[in-house]
Amino acid sequence: MTAGLPGNTGSTGFPVRLEPQGWTFEAGPHQSLFEAARAAGVILPTSCRNGTCRACISVLVGGSVSYRVEWPGLSSAEKKEGYVLPCVAIAQEALILDIPEAVRIGAA
């Protein structure tokens, strides 16, 4: 596990920490990060939810993801720089994501 990442919760999912908020939620093995966040009461930016519009583009600070689609709307250079598309990304280990635009449902 990468230093600084939240530990595995012992369930079948992985913990995800959002920065700069410091919020955490668990992402199941078949959930997109968007779906997992939404289930935890957090709204991430999105539009298409299929990896093409790039409205959800975010920075992966730590951890790794796989994708539901063969070629998500990221260039090879963006992937190397740590960008991810949470609408189609699935956690492969504990994650830290930089998504300043995330909001909690019902938060004032």
Coordinates of N, CA and C in Angstrom, one line a residue:
M1 N 0.8 -1.2 0.0 CA 0.0 0.0 0.0 C 0.9 1.2 0.0
T2 N 0.4 2.3 -0.7 CA 1.2 3.5 -0.8 C 1.1 4.3 0.5
A3 N 2.2 4.9 0.9 CA 2.3 5.7 2.2 C 1.3 6.8 2.1
G4 N 0.6 7.1 3.2 CA -0.3 8.2 3.2 C -1.7 7.9 2.8
L5 N -2.0 6.7 2.3 CA -3.3 6.3 1.8 C -4.1 5.7 3.0
P6 N -5.4 5.9 3.0 CA -6.2 5.2 4.1 C -6.1 3.7 3.9
G7 N -6.1 3.0 5.0 CA -6.0 1.5 4.9 C -7.2 0.9 4.4
N8 N -7.1 -0.4 3.9 CA -8.3 -1.2 3.5 C -9.2 -1.4 4.7
T9 N -10.5 -1.3 4.5 CA -11.4 -1.4 5.6 C -11.7 -2.8 6.0
G10 N -11.1 -3.8 5.3 CA -11.4 -5.2 5.6 C -12.6 -5.7 4.9
S11 N -13.3 -4.9 4.2 CA -14.5 -5.4 3.4 C -14.0 -5.6 2.0
T12 N -15.0 -5.8 1.1 CA -14.6 -6.0 -0.3 C -14.3 -4.8 -1.1
G13 N -14.5 -3.6 -0.5 CA -14.2 -2.3 -1.2 C -12.9 -1.7 -0.7
F14 N -12.7 -0.5 -1.2 CA -11.5 0.3 -0.8 C -11.9 1.7 -0.3
P15 N -11.2 2.2 0.7 CA -11.5 3.5 1.1 C -11.0 4.6 0.1
V16 N -11.7 5.6 0.0 CA -11.4 6.7 -0.9 C -11.4 8.0 -0.1
R17 N -10.4 8.8 -0.1 CA -10.3 10.0 0.6 C -10.3 11.2 -0.4
L18 N -11.2 12.1 -0.2 CA -11.3 13.3 -1.1 C -10.6 14.5 -0.5
E19 N -9.8 15.1 -1.3 CA -9.0 16.3 -0.9 C -9.5 17.4 -1.7
P20 N -9.6 18.6 -1.2 CA -9.1 19.1 0.1 C -10.0 18.9 1.3
Q21 N -11.2 18.3 1.0 CA -12.2 18.2 2.1 C -11.9 17.3 3.2
G22 N -11.1 16.2 2.9 CA -10.8 15.2 3.9 C -11.9 14.2 4.1
W23 N -12.9 14.2 3.3 CA -14.0 13.2 3.4 C -13.6 11.9 2.9
T24 N -14.2 10.8 3.5 CA -13.9 9.5 3.0 C -15.1 8.7 2.8
F25 N -15.1 7.8 1.9 CA -16.2 6.8 1.6 C -15.5 5.6 1.1
E26 N -16.3 4.5 1.0 CA -15.8 3.2 0.5 C -16.4 3.0 -0.9
A27 N -15.5 2.5 -1.8 CA -15.8 2.2 -3.2 C -15.8 0.7 -3.3
G28 N -16.9 0.1 -3.7 CA -17.1 -1.3 -3.9 C -16.3 -1.8 -5.2
P29 N -16.1 -3.1 -5.3 CA -15.3 -3.6 -6.4 C -15.9 -3.4 -7.8
H30 N -17.2 -3.1 -7.9 CA -17.8 -2.9 -9.2 C -18.5 -1.6 -9.3
Q31 N -18.2 -0.7 -8.4 CA -18.8 0.6 -8.4 C -17.8 1.6 -9.0
S32 N -18.4 2.5 -9.8 CA -17.5 3.6 -10.3 C -17.3 4.5 -9.0
L33 N -16.3 5.3 -9.1 CA -16.0 6.3 -8.0 C -17.2 7.2 -7.8
F34 N -17.8 7.6 -9.0 CA -19.0 8.5 -8.9 C -20.1 7.8 -8.1
E35 N -20.4 6.6 -8.5 CA -21.5 5.8 -7.8 C -21.2 5.7 -6.3
A36 N -20.0 5.3 -6.0 CA -19.7 5.1 -4.6 C -19.8 6.4 -3.8
A37 N -19.3 7.5 -4.4 CA -19.4 8.8 -3.7 C -20.9 9.2 -3.5
R38 N -21.7 9.0 -4.5 CA -23.1 9.3 -4.5 C -23.8 8.5 -3.4
A39 N -23.5 7.2 -3.3 CA -24.0 6.4 -2.2 C -23.7 6.9 -0.8
A40 N -22.5 7.5 -0.7 CA -22.0 8.1 0.6 C -22.5 9.5 0.8
G41 N -23.3 10.0 -0.1 CA -23.8 11.4 0.1 C -22.9 12.5 -0.4
V42 N -22.0 12.1 -1.4 CA -21.1 13.1 -2.0 C -21.4 13.2 -3.5
I43 N -21.5 14.4 -4.0 CA -21.7 14.6 -5.4 C -20.4 15.1 -6.0
L44 N -20.0 14.3 -7.0 CA -18.8 14.7 -7.8 C -19.3 15.3 -9.1
P45 N -18.5 16.2 -9.7 CA -18.9 16.7 -11.0 C -19.0 15.6 -12.0
T46 N -20.1 15.7 -12.9 CA -20.3 14.8 -14.0 C -21.3 15.3 -14.9
S47 N -21.3 14.7 -16.1 CA -22.3 15.1 -17.1 C -22.8 13.8 -17.8
C48 N -21.8 13.2 -18.5 CA -22.2 12.0 -19.4 C -22.2 10.7 -18.6
R49 N -21.4 10.5 -17.7 CA -21.2 9.3 -16.9 C -20.7 8.1 -17.7
N50 N -20.1 8.4 -18.9 CA -19.6 7.3 -19.7 C -18.1 7.6 -20.1
G51 N -17.5 8.6 -19.6 CA -16.1 8.8 -19.8 C -15.7 9.6 -21.1
T52 N -16.7 10.3 -21.6 CA -16.4 11.1 -22.8 C -16.4 12.6 -22.6
C53 N -17.3 13.1 -21.7 CA -17.4 14.6 -21.6 C -16.3 15.2 -20.9
R54 N -15.6 14.5 -20.0 CA -14.5 14.9 -19.2 C -14.9 15.9 -18.1
A55 N -16.2 16.1 -17.8 CA -16.6 17.0 -16.8 C -16.1 16.6 -15.4
C56 N -15.8 15.3 -15.2 CA -15.4 14.8 -13.9 C -13.9 14.7 -13.7
I57 N -13.1 15.1 -14.7 CA -11.7 14.9 -14.7 C -11.1 15.4 -13.3
S58 N -10.3 14.5 -12.7 CA -9.8 14.8 -11.4 C -8.4 14.3 -11.3
V59 N -7.7 14.6 -10.2 CA -6.3 14.2 -10.0 C -6.3 13.0 -9.0
L60 N -5.7 11.9 -9.4 CA -5.4 10.8 -8.5 C -4.1 11.1 -7.8
V61 N -4.2 11.4 -6.5 CA -3.0 11.7 -5.7 C -2.3 10.4 -5.3
G62 N -3.1 9.4 -5.0 CA -2.6 8.1 -4.5 C -3.5 7.0 -4.8
G63 N -2.9 5.8 -5.1 CA -3.7 4.6 -5.4 C -3.7 4.3 -6.9
S64 N -4.6 3.4 -7.3 CA -4.7 3.0 -8.7 C -6.2 2.7 -9.0
V65 N -6.6 2.9 -10.3 CA -7.9 2.6 -10.7 C -7.9 1.7 -12.0
S66 N -9.0 1.1 -12.3 CA -9.2 0.5 -13.6 C -10.4 1.2 -14.2
Y67 N -10.7 0.9 -15.4 CA -11.9 1.6 -16.1 C -12.9 0.6 -16.6
R68 N -14.1 1.1 -16.6 CA -15.3 0.3 -17.1 C -15.3 0.3 -18.6
V69 N -14.6 1.3 -19.2 CA -14.6 1.4 -20.7 C -13.2 1.2 -21.2
E70 N -13.1 0.7 -22.4 CA -11.7 0.3 -22.9 C -10.9 1.6 -23.1
W71 N -11.4 2.6 -23.5 CA -10.6 3.8 -23.8 C -11.3 5.0 -23.2
P72 N -11.1 5.3 -21.9 CA -11.8 6.5 -21.3 C -11.2 7.8 -22.0
G73 N -11.9 8.9 -21.9 CA -11.6 10.1 -22.5 C -10.4 10.8 -22.0
L74 N -9.3 10.1 -21.8 CA -8.0 10.7 -21.3 C -6.9 10.3 -22.3
S75 N -6.0 11.3 -22.5 CA -4.8 11.0 -23.3 C -3.8 10.2 -22.5
S76 N -2.9 9.5 -23.1 CA -1.8 8.8 -22.4 C -1.0 9.7 -21.5
A77 N -0.8 11.0 -21.9 CA -0.1 11.9 -21.1 C -0.9 12.3 -19.9
E78 N -2.2 12.5 -20.0 CA -3.0 12.8 -18.8 C -3.0 11.6 -17.8
K79 N -3.1 10.4 -18.3 CA -3.0 9.3 -17.4 C -1.7 9.2 -16.7
K80 N -0.6 9.5 -17.4 CA 0.7 9.5 -16.7 C 0.8 10.6 -15.7
E81 N 0.1 11.7 -15.9 CA 0.1 12.9 -15.0 C -0.8 12.7 -13.8
G82 N -1.5 11.6 -13.8 CA -2.4 11.2 -12.7 C -3.8 11.6 -12.8
Y83 N -4.3 12.0 -14.0 CA -5.7 12.4 -14.1 C -6.5 11.1 -14.3
V84 N -7.8 11.2 -13.7 CA -8.7 10.1 -13.8 C -10.1 10.6 -14.1
L85 N -11.0 9.7 -14.6 CA -12.4 10.1 -14.8 C -13.2 9.2 -13.8
P86 N -13.6 9.8 -12.7 CA -14.3 9.1 -11.7 C -15.6 8.4 -12.1
C87 N -16.2 9.0 -13.2 CA -17.5 8.4 -13.6 C -17.4 7.0 -14.2
V88 N -16.2 6.6 -14.6 CA -16.0 5.3 -15.1 C -14.8 4.6 -14.5
A89 N -14.2 5.2 -13.5 CA -13.0 4.6 -12.8 C -13.5 3.7 -11.6
I90 N -12.8 2.6 -11.4 CA -13.1 1.7 -10.3 C -11.8 1.5 -9.5
A91 N -11.9 1.7 -8.2 CA -10.8 1.6 -7.3 C -10.2 0.2 -7.3
Q92 N -8.9 0.1 -7.4 CA -8.1 -1.1 -7.3 C -7.4 -1.3 -6.0
E93 N -7.4 -0.1 -5.2 CA -6.8 -0.1 -3.9 C -7.3 1.2 -3.3
A94 N -6.8 1.5 -2.0 CA -7.2 2.7 -1.4 C -6.7 3.9 -2.2
L95 N -7.6 4.9 -2.3 CA -7.3 6.1 -3.1 C -7.3 7.4 -2.4
I96 N -6.6 8.3 -2.9 CA -6.7 9.8 -2.6 C -7.0 10.5 -3.9
L97 N -8.1 11.2 -3.9 CA -8.5 12.0 -5.1 C -8.5 13.5 -4.7
D98 N -8.1 14.3 -5.6 CA -8.2 15.8 -5.5 C -9.3 16.3 -6.3
I99 N -10.5 16.5 -5.6 CA -11.7 17.0 -6.3 C -12.3 18.1 -5.5
P100 N -11.7 19.4 -5.6 CA -12.2 20.5 -4.8 C -13.7 20.8 -5.1
E101 N -14.3 20.4 -6.2 CA -15.7 20.7 -6.6 C -16.7 19.8 -5.9
A102 N -16.2 18.7 -5.3 CA -17.1 17.8 -4.6 C -17.9 18.5 -3.5
V103 N -19.2 18.1 -3.4 CA -20.1 18.7 -2.4 C -20.8 17.5 -1.7
R104 N -21.2 17.8 -0.4 CA -22.0 16.8 0.3 C -23.5 17.1 0.1
I105 N -24.2 16.1 -0.1 CA -25.7 16.2 -0.2 C -26.2 16.7 1.1
G106 N -27.0 17.8 1.0 CA -27.6 18.4 2.2 C -26.7 19.3 2.9
A107 N -25.5 19.5 2.5 CA -24.6 20.4 3.2 C -25.0 21.9 2.9
A108 N -24.8 22.7 3.9 CA -25.2 24.1 3.8 C -24.1 24.9 3.0

